């Protein structure tokens, strides 16, 4: 499959060890158009990206957030299709061609990766994260009247113009629930199974309780605006 019209958006902060592995796996899957969205890393993340011929967009100041980096990447993208992809080695790059196939075959706007479709599990889950995602998934499905099996997995493939028209606003991890809810309530979407591996090096940037609370409050704010 030709994937030259797909741009991969990879948010990073201090991922110098994981990034070369992630880049190599994407290139093996036939993906060459890689954009690194760096939040002013303290390590050699940007150097690694440039050495691997990636486009690099750097946040202008520190602590603008995961969401800011993604919004900046979407605004500066050029390709027909975009895909959000983690830098930590947990995403399966081979899912991207399947996402594109599904999107084109069903004339969709977005395809979401799901770790739990058809009863599957994630290698990166703890009991807490699995239970938390279960609650978020059930709550969002109930409040917004659509079916999803994985509310907190932002492995998202879609048409560039649809990404832009989502008008995403959240600058932190709240963008995960914002993107899901806005896409599923306004566009033609589907989901596809994608296995999640454990992060290779380092620890997650998500604070389970703080960011969980912020995402929950965002869900209710979006519900009140319906």
PDB file of C-alpha atoms in Angstrom:
ATOM      1  CA  UNK A   1       0.000   0.000   0.000  1.00  0.00           C
ATOM      2  CA  UNK A   2       1.166   3.512  -0.817  1.00  0.00           C
ATOM      3  CA  UNK A   3       1.526   5.493   2.432  1.00  0.00           C
ATOM      4  CA  UNK A   4       3.262   8.543   0.957  1.00  0.00           C
ATOM      5  CA  UNK A   5       0.162  10.662   1.603  1.00  0.00           C
ATOM      6  CA  UNK A   6       0.221   9.897   5.356  1.00  0.00           C
ATOM      7  CA  UNK A   7       1.954  12.223   7.830  1.00  0.00           C
ATOM      8  CA  UNK A   8       2.760  10.801  11.262  1.00  0.00           C
ATOM      9  CA  UNK A   9       2.534  13.263  14.155  1.00  0.00           C
ATOM     10  CA  UNK A  10       4.740  12.185  17.072  1.00  0.00           C
ATOM     11  CA  UNK A  11       4.608  14.266  20.286  1.00  0.00           C
ATOM     12  CA  UNK A  12       7.826  13.996  22.301  1.00  0.00           C
ATOM     13  CA  UNK A  13       9.346  15.058  25.585  1.00  0.00           C
ATOM     14  CA  UNK A  14      12.644  13.432  26.599  1.00  0.00           C
ATOM     15  CA  UNK A  15      12.311  10.357  24.356  1.00  0.00           C
ATOM     16  CA  UNK A  16      15.900  10.095  23.054  1.00  0.00           C
ATOM     17  CA  UNK A  17      16.092   6.346  23.789  1.00  0.00           C
ATOM     18  CA  UNK A  18      12.653   5.395  22.487  1.00  0.00           C
ATOM     19  CA  UNK A  19      12.515   7.665  19.448  1.00  0.00           C
ATOM     20  CA  UNK A  20      15.084   5.908  17.207  1.00  0.00           C
ATOM     21  CA  UNK A  21      13.304   2.586  17.794  1.00  0.00           C
ATOM     22  CA  UNK A  22       9.935   4.170  16.995  1.00  0.00           C
ATOM     23  CA  UNK A  23      11.259   5.874  13.852  1.00  0.00           C
ATOM     24  CA  UNK A  24      12.847   2.651  12.619  1.00  0.00           C
ATOM     25  CA  UNK A  25       9.622   0.683  13.164  1.00  0.00           C
ATOM     26  CA  UNK A  26       7.595   3.272  11.232  1.00  0.00           C
ATOM     27  CA  UNK A  27      10.027   3.295   8.331  1.00  0.00           C
ATOM     28  CA  UNK A  28       9.947  -0.512   8.198  1.00  0.00           C
ATOM     29  CA  UNK A  29       6.165  -0.209   7.873  1.00  0.00           C
ATOM     30  CA  UNK A  30       6.605   2.054   4.834  1.00  0.00           C
ATOM     31  CA  UNK A  31       6.089   5.393   6.573  1.00  0.00           C
ATOM     32  CA  UNK A  32       8.638   8.087   5.775  1.00  0.00           C
ATOM     33  CA  UNK A  33       6.734  11.329   6.413  1.00  0.00           C
ATOM     34  CA  UNK A  34       7.405  11.738  10.138  1.00  0.00           C
ATOM     35  CA  UNK A  35       6.901  14.959  12.107  1.00  0.00           C
ATOM     36  CA  UNK A  36       8.295  15.225  15.630  1.00  0.00           C
ATOM     37  CA  UNK A  37       6.364  17.599  17.899  1.00  0.00           C
ATOM     38  CA  UNK A  38       8.810  18.339  20.672  1.00  0.00           C
ATOM     39  CA  UNK A  39       7.957  20.048  23.958  1.00  0.00           C
ATOM     40  CA  UNK A  40      11.497  21.429  24.487  1.00  0.00           C
ATOM     41  CA  UNK A  41      13.096  18.181  25.606  1.00  0.00           C
ATOM     42  CA  UNK A  42      16.058  18.305  27.996  1.00  0.00           C
ATOM     43  CA  UNK A  43      17.783  15.373  26.302  1.00  0.00           C
ATOM     44  CA  UNK A  44      18.853  14.598  22.709  1.00  0.00           C
ATOM     45  CA  UNK A  45      15.364  13.927  21.328  1.00  0.00           C
ATOM     46  CA  UNK A  46      15.519  16.720  18.724  1.00  0.00           C
ATOM     47  CA  UNK A  47      19.032  15.719  17.651  1.00  0.00           C
ATOM     48  CA  UNK A  48      17.902  12.120  17.173  1.00  0.00           C
ATOM     49  CA  UNK A  49      14.895  13.292  15.130  1.00  0.00           C
ATOM     50  CA  UNK A  50      17.030  15.440  12.825  1.00  0.00           C
ATOM     51  CA  UNK A  51      19.626  12.690  12.374  1.00  0.00           C
ATOM     52  CA  UNK A  52      16.784  10.452  11.172  1.00  0.00           C
ATOM     53  CA  UNK A  53      15.561  13.051   8.642  1.00  0.00           C
ATOM     54  CA  UNK A  54      12.348  13.850  10.487  1.00  0.00           C
ATOM     55  CA  UNK A  55      10.571  17.180  10.286  1.00  0.00           C
ATOM     56  CA  UNK A  56      10.725  18.832  13.729  1.00  0.00           C
ATOM     57  CA  UNK A  57       8.344  21.359  15.280  1.00  0.00           C
ATOM     58  CA  UNK A  58       9.441  22.671  18.689  1.00  0.00           C
ATOM     59  CA  UNK A  59       7.091  24.294  21.191  1.00  0.00           C
ATOM     60  CA  UNK A  60       8.014  27.981  21.696  1.00  0.00           C
ATOM     61  CA  UNK A  61       8.072  27.745  25.518  1.00  0.00           C
ATOM     62  CA  UNK A  62       8.103  25.019  28.153  1.00  0.00           C
ATOM     63  CA  UNK A  63       5.032  23.335  29.646  1.00  0.00           C
ATOM     64  CA  UNK A  64       2.570  24.279  26.903  1.00  0.00           C
ATOM     65  CA  UNK A  65       1.335  20.692  27.016  1.00  0.00           C
ATOM     66  CA  UNK A  66       0.737  17.533  24.996  1.00  0.00           C
ATOM     67  CA  UNK A  67      -2.375  19.019  23.424  1.00  0.00           C
ATOM     68  CA  UNK A  68      -0.590  22.180  22.332  1.00  0.00           C
ATOM     69  CA  UNK A  69       2.046  20.113  20.511  1.00  0.00           C
ATOM     70  CA  UNK A  70      -0.633  18.140  18.656  1.00  0.00           C
ATOM     71  CA  UNK A  71      -2.634  21.228  17.697  1.00  0.00           C
ATOM     72  CA  UNK A  72       0.552  22.865  16.399  1.00  0.00           C
ATOM     73  CA  UNK A  73       1.367  19.748  14.393  1.00  0.00           C
ATOM     74  CA  UNK A  74      -2.088  19.588  12.844  1.00  0.00           C
ATOM     75  CA  UNK A  75      -1.991  23.269  11.874  1.00  0.00           C
ATOM     76  CA  UNK A  76       1.398  22.855  10.188  1.00  0.00           C
ATOM     77  CA  UNK A  77       0.666  19.546   8.462  1.00  0.00           C
ATOM     78  CA  UNK A  78       0.629  19.181   4.679  1.00  0.00           C
ATOM     79  CA  UNK A  79      -0.444  15.622   3.847  1.00  0.00           C
ATOM     80  CA  UNK A  80      -3.837  14.213   2.870  1.00  0.00           C
ATOM     81  CA  UNK A  81      -3.960  11.961   5.929  1.00  0.00           C
ATOM     82  CA  UNK A  82      -2.638  12.408   9.479  1.00  0.00           C
ATOM     83  CA  UNK A  83      -1.971   9.880  12.215  1.00  0.00           C
ATOM     84  CA  UNK A  84      -1.184  10.555  15.886  1.00  0.00           C
ATOM     85  CA  UNK A  85       1.526   8.174  17.094  1.00  0.00           C
ATOM     86  CA  UNK A  86       3.283   7.806  20.463  1.00  0.00           C
ATOM     87  CA  UNK A  87       7.088   7.953  20.632  1.00  0.00           C
ATOM     88  CA  UNK A  88       7.537   5.435  23.446  1.00  0.00           C
ATOM     89  CA  UNK A  89       7.449   2.246  21.373  1.00  0.00           C
ATOM     90  CA  UNK A  90       4.010   1.171  22.566  1.00  0.00           C
ATOM     91  CA  UNK A  91       2.082   1.657  19.283  1.00  0.00           C
ATOM     92  CA  UNK A  92       2.024  -0.907  16.471  1.00  0.00           C
ATOM     93  CA  UNK A  93       2.941   0.890  13.205  1.00  0.00           C
ATOM     94  CA  UNK A  94       1.533  -1.921  11.075  1.00  0.00           C
ATOM     95  CA  UNK A  95      -1.974  -0.847  12.112  1.00  0.00           C
ATOM     96  CA  UNK A  96      -1.658   2.353  10.063  1.00  0.00           C
ATOM     97  CA  UNK A  97      -2.041   0.650   6.670  1.00  0.00           C
ATOM     98  CA  UNK A  98      -5.087  -1.186   8.059  1.00  0.00           C
ATOM     99  CA  UNK A  99      -6.522   2.120   9.274  1.00  0.00           C
ATOM    100  CA  UNK A 100      -6.098   3.660   5.838  1.00  0.00           C
ATOM    101  CA  UNK A 101      -7.665   0.620   4.169  1.00  0.00           C
ATOM    102  CA  UNK A 102     -10.687   0.771   6.471  1.00  0.00           C
ATOM    103  CA  UNK A 103     -11.100   4.533   6.080  1.00  0.00           C
ATOM    104  CA  UNK A 104     -11.022   4.392   2.284  1.00  0.00           C
ATOM    105  CA  UNK A 105     -13.146   1.241   1.995  1.00  0.00           C
ATOM    106  CA  UNK A 106     -15.947   2.670   4.169  1.00  0.00           C
ATOM    107  CA  UNK A 107     -15.483   6.333   3.179  1.00  0.00           C
ATOM    108  CA  UNK A 108     -14.796   7.342   6.793  1.00  0.00           C
ATOM    109  CA  UNK A 109     -13.304  10.512   8.220  1.00  0.00           C
ATOM    110  CA  UNK A 110     -11.461   8.964  11.188  1.00  0.00           C
ATOM    111  CA  UNK A 111     -10.343   5.539  12.381  1.00  0.00           C
ATOM    112  CA  UNK A 112      -9.494   5.019  16.051  1.00  0.00           C
ATOM    113  CA  UNK A 113      -7.139   2.349  17.317  1.00  0.00           C
ATOM    114  CA  UNK A 114      -8.560   0.264  20.158  1.00  0.00           C
ATOM    115  CA  UNK A 115      -6.629  -1.904  22.585  1.00  0.00           C
ATOM    116  CA  UNK A 116      -9.738  -3.704  23.808  1.00  0.00           C
ATOM    117  CA  UNK A 117     -11.789  -4.415  20.700  1.00  0.00           C
ATOM    118  CA  UNK A 118     -13.066  -8.015  20.641  1.00  0.00           C
ATOM    119  CA  UNK A 119     -11.931  -8.622  24.220  1.00  0.00           C
ATOM    120  CA  UNK A 120      -8.236  -7.910  23.666  1.00  0.00           C
ATOM    121  CA  UNK A 121      -5.897  -6.485  26.319  1.00  0.00           C
ATOM    122  CA  UNK A 122      -2.958  -4.084  26.528  1.00  0.00           C
ATOM    123  CA  UNK A 123       0.543  -5.105  27.624  1.00  0.00           C
ATOM    124  CA  UNK A 124       0.976  -1.625  29.148  1.00  0.00           C
ATOM    125  CA  UNK A 125      -2.027  -1.737  31.469  1.00  0.00           C
ATOM    126  CA  UNK A 126      -2.105  -1.889  35.225  1.00  0.00           C
ATOM    127  CA  UNK A 127      -5.228  -2.832  37.161  1.00  0.00           C
ATOM    128  CA  UNK A 128      -5.777   0.886  37.834  1.00  0.00           C
ATOM    129  CA  UNK A 129      -5.418   2.041  34.225  1.00  0.00           C
ATOM    130  CA  UNK A 130      -7.586  -0.785  32.879  1.00  0.00           C
ATOM    131  CA  UNK A 131     -10.346  -0.016  35.394  1.00  0.00           C
ATOM    132  CA  UNK A 132     -10.075   3.729  34.777  1.00  0.00           C
ATOM    133  CA  UNK A 133     -10.342   3.307  31.020  1.00  0.00           C
ATOM    134  CA  UNK A 134     -13.328   0.984  31.475  1.00  0.00           C
ATOM    135  CA  UNK A 135     -15.155   3.668  33.469  1.00  0.00           C
ATOM    136  CA  UNK A 136     -14.279   6.446  31.003  1.00  0.00           C
ATOM    137  CA  UNK A 137     -15.371   4.313  28.066  1.00  0.00           C
ATOM    138  CA  UNK A 138     -18.743   3.420  29.586  1.00  0.00           C
ATOM    139  CA  UNK A 139     -19.391   6.990  30.740  1.00  0.00           C
ATOM    140  CA  UNK A 140     -18.559   8.606  27.398  1.00  0.00           C
ATOM    141  CA  UNK A 141     -20.581   6.026  25.458  1.00  0.00           C
ATOM    142  CA  UNK A 142     -23.568   6.718  27.708  1.00  0.00           C
ATOM    143  CA  UNK A 143     -23.362  10.523  27.726  1.00  0.00           C
ATOM    144  CA  UNK A 144     -22.722  10.965  24.015  1.00  0.00           C
ATOM    145  CA  UNK A 145     -24.650   7.999  22.631  1.00  0.00           C
ATOM    146  CA  UNK A 146     -21.945   6.332  20.553  1.00  0.00           C
ATOM    147  CA  UNK A 147     -20.136   3.034  20.923  1.00  0.00           C
ATOM    148  CA  UNK A 148     -16.424   2.899  21.660  1.00  0.00           C
ATOM    149  CA  UNK A 149     -14.300   0.222  23.284  1.00  0.00           C
ATOM    150  CA  UNK A 150     -11.312   2.395  24.239  1.00  0.00           C
ATOM    151  CA  UNK A 151     -11.831   6.023  25.269  1.00  0.00           C
ATOM    152  CA  UNK A 152      -8.272   6.878  26.322  1.00  0.00           C
ATOM    153  CA  UNK A 153      -6.130   5.550  23.457  1.00  0.00           C
ATOM    154  CA  UNK A 154      -5.300   8.422  21.100  1.00  0.00           C
ATOM    155  CA  UNK A 155      -4.071   6.312  18.202  1.00  0.00           C
ATOM    156  CA  UNK A 156      -6.018   8.247  15.593  1.00  0.00           C
ATOM    157  CA  UNK A 157      -5.903   8.209  11.793  1.00  0.00           C
ATOM    158  CA  UNK A 158      -7.933  10.576   9.650  1.00  0.00           C
ATOM    159  CA  UNK A 159      -8.305  13.088   6.875  1.00  0.00           C
ATOM    160  CA  UNK A 160      -6.289  16.264   7.398  1.00  0.00           C
ATOM    161  CA  UNK A 161      -9.210  18.602   6.728  1.00  0.00           C
ATOM    162  CA  UNK A 162     -11.299  16.754   9.311  1.00  0.00           C
ATOM    163  CA  UNK A 163      -8.536  17.054  11.921  1.00  0.00           C
ATOM    164  CA  UNK A 164      -8.391  20.788  11.260  1.00  0.00           C
ATOM    165  CA  UNK A 165     -12.171  21.146  11.453  1.00  0.00           C
ATOM    166  CA  UNK A 166     -12.282  19.480  14.872  1.00  0.00           C
ATOM    167  CA  UNK A 167     -11.047  22.847  16.185  1.00  0.00           C
ATOM    168  CA  UNK A 168      -9.236  21.186  19.068  1.00  0.00           C
ATOM    169  CA  UNK A 169      -8.576  23.530  21.986  1.00  0.00           C
ATOM    170  CA  UNK A 170      -7.259  21.556  24.954  1.00  0.00           C
ATOM    171  CA  UNK A 171      -3.535  22.089  25.518  1.00  0.00           C
ATOM    172  CA  UNK A 172      -2.908  19.141  27.859  1.00  0.00           C
ATOM    173  CA  UNK A 173      -4.003  15.488  27.995  1.00  0.00           C
ATOM    174  CA  UNK A 174      -7.659  16.566  27.952  1.00  0.00           C
ATOM    175  CA  UNK A 175      -7.225  16.634  24.191  1.00  0.00           C
ATOM    176  CA  UNK A 176      -7.540  12.812  24.258  1.00  0.00           C
ATOM    177  CA  UNK A 177     -11.192  12.899  25.310  1.00  0.00           C
ATOM    178  CA  UNK A 178     -11.859  16.096  23.350  1.00  0.00           C
ATOM    179  CA  UNK A 179     -10.679  14.537  20.084  1.00  0.00           C
ATOM    180  CA  UNK A 180     -12.670  11.351  20.654  1.00  0.00           C
ATOM    181  CA  UNK A 181     -15.926  13.111  21.520  1.00  0.00           C
ATOM    182  CA  UNK A 182     -15.746  15.759  18.788  1.00  0.00           C
ATOM    183  CA  UNK A 183     -14.809  13.220  16.121  1.00  0.00           C
ATOM    184  CA  UNK A 184     -17.364  10.567  17.085  1.00  0.00           C
ATOM    185  CA  UNK A 185     -20.245  13.046  17.386  1.00  0.00           C
ATOM    186  CA  UNK A 186     -19.560  14.997  14.192  1.00  0.00           C
ATOM    187  CA  UNK A 187     -17.848  12.696  11.685  1.00  0.00           C
ATOM    188  CA  UNK A 188     -17.972   9.218  10.207  1.00  0.00           C
ATOM    189  CA  UNK A 189     -15.752   7.064  12.419  1.00  0.00           C
ATOM    190  CA  UNK A 190     -14.889   3.475  13.151  1.00  0.00           C
ATOM    191  CA  UNK A 191     -12.318   1.661  15.270  1.00  0.00           C
ATOM    192  CA  UNK A 192      -9.831  -1.111  14.642  1.00  0.00           C
ATOM    193  CA  UNK A 193      -7.883  -3.352  16.995  1.00  0.00           C
ATOM    194  CA  UNK A 194      -4.266  -2.373  17.633  1.00  0.00           C
ATOM    195  CA  UNK A 195      -2.037  -4.098  20.157  1.00  0.00           C
ATOM    196  CA  UNK A 196      -0.304  -1.866  22.716  1.00  0.00           C
ATOM    197  CA  UNK A 197       3.160  -2.874  23.898  1.00  0.00           C
ATOM    198  CA  UNK A 198       4.832  -1.753  27.089  1.00  0.00           C
ATOM    199  CA  UNK A 199       6.761   1.523  26.938  1.00  0.00           C
ATOM    200  CA  UNK A 200      10.387   0.574  26.147  1.00  0.00           C
ATOM    201  CA  UNK A 201      12.360   3.131  28.189  1.00  0.00           C
ATOM    202  CA  UNK A 202      11.356   5.646  30.843  1.00  0.00           C
ATOM    203  CA  UNK A 203       8.002   6.259  32.475  1.00  0.00           C
ATOM    204  CA  UNK A 204       4.696   7.671  31.279  1.00  0.00           C
ATOM    205  CA  UNK A 205       4.224  11.437  31.214  1.00  0.00           C
ATOM    206  CA  UNK A 206       0.583  11.028  32.300  1.00  0.00           C
ATOM    207  CA  UNK A 207      -0.256  11.636  35.953  1.00  0.00           C
ATOM    208  CA  UNK A 208      -2.952   9.005  36.480  1.00  0.00           C
ATOM    209  CA  UNK A 209      -4.923  10.935  39.094  1.00  0.00           C
ATOM    210  CA  UNK A 210      -4.373  14.579  38.111  1.00  0.00           C
ATOM    211  CA  UNK A 211      -4.796  14.047  34.370  1.00  0.00           C
ATOM    212  CA  UNK A 212      -7.597  11.562  34.970  1.00  0.00           C
ATOM    213  CA  UNK A 213      -9.505  14.205  36.919  1.00  0.00           C
ATOM    214  CA  UNK A 214      -8.873  16.838  34.222  1.00  0.00           C
ATOM    215  CA  UNK A 215     -10.075  14.520  31.464  1.00  0.00           C
ATOM    216  CA  UNK A 216     -13.172  13.603  33.470  1.00  0.00           C
ATOM    217  CA  UNK A 217     -14.038  17.271  33.998  1.00  0.00           C
ATOM    218  CA  UNK A 218     -13.554  17.863  30.286  1.00  0.00           C
ATOM    219  CA  UNK A 219     -15.992  15.063  29.442  1.00  0.00           C
ATOM    220  CA  UNK A 220     -18.702  16.722  31.526  1.00  0.00           C
ATOM    221  CA  UNK A 221     -17.897  20.178  30.113  1.00  0.00           C
ATOM    222  CA  UNK A 222     -18.332  18.855  26.570  1.00  0.00           C
ATOM    223  CA  UNK A 223     -21.545  17.083  27.586  1.00  0.00           C
ATOM    224  CA  UNK A 224     -22.978  20.331  29.001  1.00  0.00           C
ATOM    225  CA  UNK A 225     -22.183  22.083  25.710  1.00  0.00           C
ATOM    226  CA  UNK A 226     -24.103  19.537  23.607  1.00  0.00           C
TER     227      UNK A 226
END
